[in-house]
Amino acid sequence: MTEKKFTDDLPRIYGLYTLGFLAFTGLMAVLEQFGVSAATIGVLFVGFTIVIYAVIGWLSRTMQVDAYYVAGREVPPVFNGMATAADWMSGASFVALAGGIYFGGYGYLAFVIGWTGGYVLVNSLMAPYLRKFGCYTVPDFIGTRYGGNLTRFCAVVILVVASFTYVTAQINATGTIASRVLFIPFEVGVWFGLLGILLCSMLGGMRGVTWTQVAQYIVLIIAYLVPVIWMSYAQGFGFPHFNYGEAAQRIQELEPVVGLGTAATESFPGTRILTTPHFDASDPADQWKFATLALCMMAGTASLPHILMRYFTTPTVRGARKSVAWSLFFIFLLYFTAPALATLTKLQLLDPELPTAVIGRAYEEVQSLAWIQNWSAVGFLNISDSNGDGILQLNEFFMRPDIVVLATPEIAGLPYVISGLVAAGGMAAAMSTADGLLLAIANALSHDLYYKIIDPKADTRTRLIVARILLVVIGAGGATVASLQLTGILGAVAWAFCFACSGLFFPLVLGVWWKRANRPGALAGMVFGFLAGSGYLYYVFSMGGEPIFGLDHLRFGIVGMSVSFVAMVVVTLLTEAPDAETQAMVDRTRIPTGDTILGQAH
Amino acid sequence: MENGLSERERKHWSRTATLNWIVLLLWFVFAFVIPLNANELNAYEFLGFPLGYYMVVQGSLFAFVSLIFIQNWIQDGIDSSAGYNEE
C-alpha cells in the first residue's frame, strides 16, 4: 500500500473506526443490562481504547526523518484539524472546563473565549508562514530567521519550560483517570498513563501521534456530546445547544431564592460551595480580569509549539490555513457544549421543580442518593447539614469543580455505560495532549539542540534514536513530577500559556511581520520577556506579593509579553538592520507557493 | 528575486496585510468589546438567551470559526489573483 493510497483511504478508515467505537459502546450497554459490573465496563472502555491507540502507533512506525518530525507533510487539512483539536483539548478542557464555568461564571468564560479566539491569531499571524518556512520545530524558525545558535537555544529553553509545565498536568490527569478506573494507586496510574502515551508516539513520532490523535478526537468528542445531549432530552430541554437560554435565565431567577453568596459555616479541603453568579459581567474589576486572562490564553495559543508544529504537517501553505479553520471548528464543537453542560447540570441541582434537585430537599433524602454516596466516599463531594434544619442549603453542598463532567451522567441518572464512555474520553483528551507536548519537547531537544547545535554531522539513524531516547527520558521526568502532585490541573495549564507567550509570541510574530526585526532584538525579546514573566510569577505566587493591576499568577503573561515587546522593538531599533539575505528570506516566507525556505530533510 | 520586491509581490503582500488588519479588528470586537459589555447586551434577548451571555458562550466562538473560514477564502482569492496557485 503506497502512501498516496493511504491518505485517500482516511475517510473510510476513520469512518469504520467510528462505527466500531459506537458498536463497542453499544456492546457495553448490552453487557450492563446483563449485569456486568460498572467497574468491569470502566476497565474495558479505557483498556480497549488504549489498545487501539497503541496499534495505530505501531502501524505508524518509521525511520524517516520527515515522517518522524512532520508526518511526511502529507496530512489532509480536515484530519490535521481533528488531530490538532485532540492535541489542543487537554484533560483540563475535557474534565475541568465545564466545572470551571459552573463555579466561576463570567470570569471563567474568559478561558472559553481565549482558547478559541487564539486560533484567529494562529491563522492570521503564524501558521501559513511557519509552514512556508518548512521548519521541523518552532526553534527551527527562530534559529533560521534570526540566525545564530544562541537564539535557537533560547527558543528551546522557553519551549521546554512551557511544554513541560503543561505535560506534567496532562500526565497527572491520565494518572487520575487510570487510577480511578483501573483501581490502582495514583503513583502507579501515572506510570501506566505514560506507558500509553509513549506507545502512541515513540515508534512513529509525529506520524504516529497524528493518526492516534485523530482516533482520540473521535472518542473524546463522542464522549463529551453524548451525555449532554442525552441528559438534555431526558430533562425535556430538547437539543441542548440552542435551548438552554431558558435554563440560564431560570438559574438567575433561582440564585436569590436559594441564597447564593451566603458563606459556608464549615469547610472541607478540596471541595467548595457555589458562590459566584451564573453570569454577571457588571463589575469593572471582573471585566479587567476577563480581558487580561483571555489575552494571555490567546497569545499563548499562538505561541505554544505543540500546536504550531501541527501545521508543519500539511502538504501546502493553503492546507495549513485550512487545517487551522478545521481545528477551530472541531474545538468549537466541545467548547460551545461546555457552558450548556454547566448550565443544565446546575439547574438540575438547584431547581426544586426538577426531580434531580438536591438543594432545598430533605437532608436525609439527599444523603441516600447513590451518586452522592459514591462521590462522597472518595472525598470529592461533601454535604453537611450545618444549620441543623434538616434541609440541604446551597452553602451546605460542597463539590470538587472537576467532577461536574464526570458526575453529570450519574446526577441525571444515565446508565453506567455513559460514565465509562466519559472516562475513555477524558483519557483520550489527556493522552493526546501529553503526546503532542512530549513530542514537541523531545523534537526541539533532538533536532535543535542535538543535531543543529551539538552534532550537525549526526546521521539519520542516530538522530532518530536520540529523539526517541529523549522522549522516554522527558516522559519519565514528567511522570516523576506529576506523581508529586505539585499543582492542580488547571493552574499548571494557564502557566504554560503564560510562559509561552512571554517568551515566544513577539519573536514569532515580528519574525514574519516586521522585516527589520533582528537577532539582538529577538534575543532581548525572548530573554527579557521570559525572565520578566517568570520573575513576576515568582513574586505573586511564591513570595505572596500583592498583584500589580490585579494581575495574579494566572495572568503573568501580560507582564512577560509587554516587556518582551518593548525590549524587542527597542533593541532592534538600536542595532543594525538584518542583512539583505535575511530580508529576502522574510519576503519569500510571505509568498504562499514555491519551495520552502529550509530544504527538504534539513 | 534580487533586492527589492516585484510589483506583483508588493501588491500581494499589501492586500494580505490589509485583510489581516480587518480580521484582527473583528477579532478584537468579538474577543474583547462584546464580552466586556455583556451586561449591557443582556438587555436584549436572542433565541431565549440574554444576548450578552449568548455572545460569550456561543456567539463569539461561532464568529471566530466563521472569521477564519472567510479569511482563508478571501486569502485564496488574493493568492490566486497574484498567480500563486498550488497545483
JSON list of N, CA, C and O in Angstrom, two decimals, chain A residues 480-504:
[
{"chain": "A", "resi": 480, "resn": "THR", "atom": "N", "xyz": [7.47, 11.63, 36.92]},
{"chain": "A", "resi": 480, "resn": "THR", "atom": "CA", "xyz": [8.00, 11.78, 38.28]},
{"chain": "A", "resi": 480, "resn": "THR", "atom": "C", "xyz": [7.45, 13.05, 38.93]},
{"chain": "A", "resi": 480, "resn": "THR", "atom": "O", "xyz": [6.98, 13.03, 40.07]},
{"chain": "A", "resi": 481, "resn": "VAL", "atom": "N", "xyz": [7.51, 14.16, 38.17]},
{"chain": "A", "resi": 481, "resn": "VAL", "atom": "CA", "xyz": [6.99, 15.42, 38.72]},
{"chain": "A", "resi": 481, "resn": "VAL", "atom": "C", "xyz": [5.49, 15.31, 38.98]},
{"chain": "A", "resi": 481, "resn": "VAL", "atom": "O", "xyz": [4.99, 15.75, 40.02]},
{"chain": "A", "resi": 482, "resn": "ALA", "atom": "N", "xyz": [4.77, 14.68, 38.02]},
{"chain": "A", "resi": 482, "resn": "ALA", "atom": "CA", "xyz": [3.32, 14.56, 38.17]},
{"chain": "A", "resi": 482, "resn": "ALA", "atom": "C", "xyz": [2.97, 13.77, 39.42]},
{"chain": "A", "resi": 482, "resn": "ALA", "atom": "O", "xyz": [2.00, 14.08, 40.12]},
{"chain": "A", "resi": 483, "resn": "SER", "atom": "N", "xyz": [3.77, 12.74, 39.72]},
{"chain": "A", "resi": 483, "resn": "SER", "atom": "CA", "xyz": [3.43, 11.91, 40.88]},
{"chain": "A", "resi": 483, "resn": "SER", "atom": "C", "xyz": [3.63, 12.68, 42.19]},
{"chain": "A", "resi": 483, "resn": "SER", "atom": "O", "xyz": [3.13, 12.27, 43.23]},
{"chain": "A", "resi": 484, "resn": "LEU", "atom": "N", "xyz": [4.34, 13.81, 42.13]},
{"chain": "A", "resi": 484, "resn": "LEU", "atom": "CA", "xyz": [4.49, 14.63, 43.33]},
{"chain": "A", "resi": 484, "resn": "LEU", "atom": "C", "xyz": [3.27, 15.52, 43.56]},
{"chain": "A", "resi": 484, "resn": "LEU", "atom": "O", "xyz": [3.11, 16.09, 44.64]},
{"chain": "A", "resi": 485, "resn": "GLN", "atom": "N", "xyz": [2.44, 15.69, 42.51]},
{"chain": "A", "resi": 485, "resn": "GLN", "atom": "CA", "xyz": [1.21, 16.48, 42.62]},
{"chain": "A", "resi": 485, "resn": "GLN", "atom": "C", "xyz": [1.42, 17.87, 43.18]},
{"chain": "A", "resi": 485, "resn": "GLN", "atom": "O", "xyz": [0.88, 18.24, 44.21]},
{"chain": "A", "resi": 486, "resn": "LEU", "atom": "N", "xyz": [2.25, 18.65, 42.48]},
{"chain": "A", "resi": 486, "resn": "LEU", "atom": "CA", "xyz": [2.59, 19.97, 42.99]},
{"chain": "A", "resi": 486, "resn": "LEU", "atom": "C", "xyz": [1.50, 21.00, 42.76]},
{"chain": "A", "resi": 486, "resn": "LEU", "atom": "O", "xyz": [1.23, 21.83, 43.61]},
{"chain": "A", "resi": 487, "resn": "THR", "atom": "N", "xyz": [0.87, 20.99, 41.58]},
{"chain": "A", "resi": 487, "resn": "THR", "atom": "CA", "xyz": [-0.16, 21.99, 41.29]},
{"chain": "A", "resi": 487, "resn": "THR", "atom": "C", "xyz": [-1.43, 21.30, 40.81]},
{"chain": "A", "resi": 487, "resn": "THR", "atom": "O", "xyz": [-1.38, 20.17, 40.38]},
{"chain": "A", "resi": 488, "resn": "GLY", "atom": "N", "xyz": [-2.54, 22.00, 40.89]},
{"chain": "A", "resi": 488, "resn": "GLY", "atom": "CA", "xyz": [-3.78, 21.48, 40.33]},
{"chain": "A", "resi": 488, "resn": "GLY", "atom": "C", "xyz": [-3.69, 21.46, 38.82]},
{"chain": "A", "resi": 488, "resn": "GLY", "atom": "O", "xyz": [-2.79, 22.08, 38.24]},
{"chain": "A", "resi": 489, "resn": "ILE", "atom": "N", "xyz": [-4.57, 20.75, 38.16]},
{"chain": "A", "resi": 489, "resn": "ILE", "atom": "CA", "xyz": [-4.51, 20.60, 36.71]},
{"chain": "A", "resi": 489, "resn": "ILE", "atom": "C", "xyz": [-4.57, 21.95, 36.02]},
{"chain": "A", "resi": 489, "resn": "ILE", "atom": "O", "xyz": [-3.77, 22.27, 35.16]},
{"chain": "A", "resi": 490, "resn": "LEU", "atom": "N", "xyz": [-5.49, 22.80, 36.44]},
{"chain": "A", "resi": 490, "resn": "LEU", "atom": "CA", "xyz": [-5.71, 23.99, 35.66]},
{"chain": "A", "resi": 490, "resn": "LEU", "atom": "C", "xyz": [-4.67, 25.07, 35.87]},
{"chain": "A", "resi": 490, "resn": "LEU", "atom": "O", "xyz": [-4.28, 25.77, 34.94]},
{"chain": "A", "resi": 491, "resn": "GLY", "atom": "N", "xyz": [-4.17, 25.23, 37.09]},
{"chain": "A", "resi": 491, "resn": "GLY", "atom": "CA", "xyz": [-3.13, 26.22, 37.34]},
{"chain": "A", "resi": 491, "resn": "GLY", "atom": "C", "xyz": [-1.96, 26.02, 36.41]},
{"chain": "A", "resi": 491, "resn": "GLY", "atom": "O", "xyz": [-1.50, 26.94, 35.75]},
{"chain": "A", "resi": 492, "resn": "ALA", "atom": "N", "xyz": [-1.49, 24.77, 36.33]},
{"chain": "A", "resi": 492, "resn": "ALA", "atom": "CA", "xyz": [-0.32, 24.48, 35.51]},
{"chain": "A", "resi": 492, "resn": "ALA", "atom": "C", "xyz": [-0.59, 24.76, 34.04]},
{"chain": "A", "resi": 492, "resn": "ALA", "atom": "O", "xyz": [0.29, 25.20, 33.32]},
{"chain": "A", "resi": 493, "resn": "VAL", "atom": "N", "xyz": [-1.82, 24.53, 33.58]},
{"chain": "A", "resi": 493, "resn": "VAL", "atom": "CA", "xyz": [-2.15, 24.77, 32.19]},
{"chain": "A", "resi": 493, "resn": "VAL", "atom": "C", "xyz": [-2.05, 26.26, 31.87]},
{"chain": "A", "resi": 493, "resn": "VAL", "atom": "O", "xyz": [-1.42, 26.67, 30.90]},
{"chain": "A", "resi": 494, "resn": "ALA", "atom": "N", "xyz": [-2.65, 27.10, 32.72]},
{"chain": "A", "resi": 494, "resn": "ALA", "atom": "CA", "xyz": [-2.60, 28.54, 32.47]},
{"chain": "A", "resi": 494, "resn": "ALA", "atom": "C", "xyz": [-1.15, 29.04, 32.49]},
{"chain": "A", "resi": 494, "resn": "ALA", "atom": "O", "xyz": [-0.78, 29.90, 31.70]},
{"chain": "A", "resi": 495, "resn": "TRP", "atom": "N", "xyz": [-0.34, 28.48, 33.37]},
{"chain": "A", "resi": 495, "resn": "TRP", "atom": "CA", "xyz": [1.07, 28.89, 33.41]},
{"chain": "A", "resi": 495, "resn": "TRP", "atom": "C", "xyz": [1.78, 28.59, 32.10]},
{"chain": "A", "resi": 495, "resn": "TRP", "atom": "O", "xyz": [2.58, 29.39, 31.62]},
{"chain": "A", "resi": 496, "resn": "ALA", "atom": "N", "xyz": [1.51, 27.42, 31.53]},
{"chain": "A", "resi": 496, "resn": "ALA", "atom": "CA", "xyz": [2.17, 27.05, 30.28]},
{"chain": "A", "resi": 496, "resn": "ALA", "atom": "C", "xyz": [1.90, 28.10, 29.20]},
{"chain": "A", "resi": 496, "resn": "ALA", "atom": "O", "xyz": [2.80, 28.51, 28.47]},
{"chain": "A", "resi": 497, "resn": "PHE", "atom": "N", "xyz": [0.65, 28.56, 29.14]},
{"chain": "A", "resi": 497, "resn": "PHE", "atom": "CA", "xyz": [0.30, 29.58, 28.14]},
{"chain": "A", "resi": 497, "resn": "PHE", "atom": "C", "xyz": [1.05, 30.87, 28.42]},
{"chain": "A", "resi": 497, "resn": "PHE", "atom": "O", "xyz": [1.52, 31.53, 27.50]},
{"chain": "A", "resi": 498, "resn": "CYS", "atom": "N", "xyz": [1.15, 31.23, 29.69]},
{"chain": "A", "resi": 498, "resn": "CYS", "atom": "CA", "xyz": [1.82, 32.48, 30.03]},
{"chain": "A", "resi": 498, "resn": "CYS", "atom": "C", "xyz": [3.32, 32.41, 29.75]},
{"chain": "A", "resi": 498, "resn": "CYS", "atom": "O", "xyz": [3.91, 33.35, 29.23]},
{"chain": "A", "resi": 499, "resn": "PHE", "atom": "N", "xyz": [3.95, 31.27, 30.07]},
{"chain": "A", "resi": 499, "resn": "PHE", "atom": "CA", "xyz": [5.37, 31.11, 29.74]},
{"chain": "A", "resi": 499, "resn": "PHE", "atom": "C", "xyz": [5.58, 31.24, 28.23]},
{"chain": "A", "resi": 499, "resn": "PHE", "atom": "O", "xyz": [6.48, 31.95, 27.77]},
{"chain": "A", "resi": 500, "resn": "ALA", "atom": "N", "xyz": [4.73, 30.55, 27.46]},
{"chain": "A", "resi": 500, "resn": "ALA", "atom": "CA", "xyz": [4.92, 30.55, 26.01]},
{"chain": "A", "resi": 500, "resn": "ALA", "atom": "C", "xyz": [4.76, 31.94, 25.43]},
{"chain": "A", "resi": 500, "resn": "ALA", "atom": "O", "xyz": [5.58, 32.39, 24.63]},
{"chain": "A", "resi": 501, "resn": "CYS", "atom": "N", "xyz": [3.71, 32.67, 25.85]},
{"chain": "A", "resi": 501, "resn": "CYS", "atom": "CA", "xyz": [3.51, 33.98, 25.22]},
{"chain": "A", "resi": 501, "resn": "CYS", "atom": "C", "xyz": [4.52, 35.01, 25.72]},
{"chain": "A", "resi": 501, "resn": "CYS", "atom": "O", "xyz": [4.91, 35.91, 24.99]},
{"chain": "A", "resi": 502, "resn": "SER", "atom": "N", "xyz": [5.00, 34.84, 26.97]},
{"chain": "A", "resi": 502, "resn": "SER", "atom": "CA", "xyz": [6.02, 35.78, 27.47]},
{"chain": "A", "resi": 502, "resn": "SER", "atom": "C", "xyz": [7.27, 35.75, 26.60]},
{"chain": "A", "resi": 502, "resn": "SER", "atom": "O", "xyz": [7.83, 36.78, 26.26]},
{"chain": "A", "resi": 503, "resn": "GLY", "atom": "N", "xyz": [7.71, 34.54, 26.26]},
{"chain": "A", "resi": 503, "resn": "GLY", "atom": "CA", "xyz": [8.99, 34.44, 25.57]},
{"chain": "A", "resi": 503, "resn": "GLY", "atom": "C", "xyz": [8.90, 34.36, 24.06]},
{"chain": "A", "resi": 503, "resn": "GLY", "atom": "O", "xyz": [9.79, 34.82, 23.35]},
{"chain": "A", "resi": 504, "resn": "LEU", "atom": "N", "xyz": [7.84, 33.75, 23.54]},
{"chain": "A", "resi": 504, "resn": "LEU", "atom": "CA", "xyz": [7.86, 33.42, 22.12]},
{"chain": "A", "resi": 504, "resn": "LEU", "atom": "C", "xyz": [6.92, 34.23, 21.23]},
{"chain": "A", "resi": 504, "resn": "LEU", "atom": "O", "xyz": [7.14, 34.32, 20.03]}
]
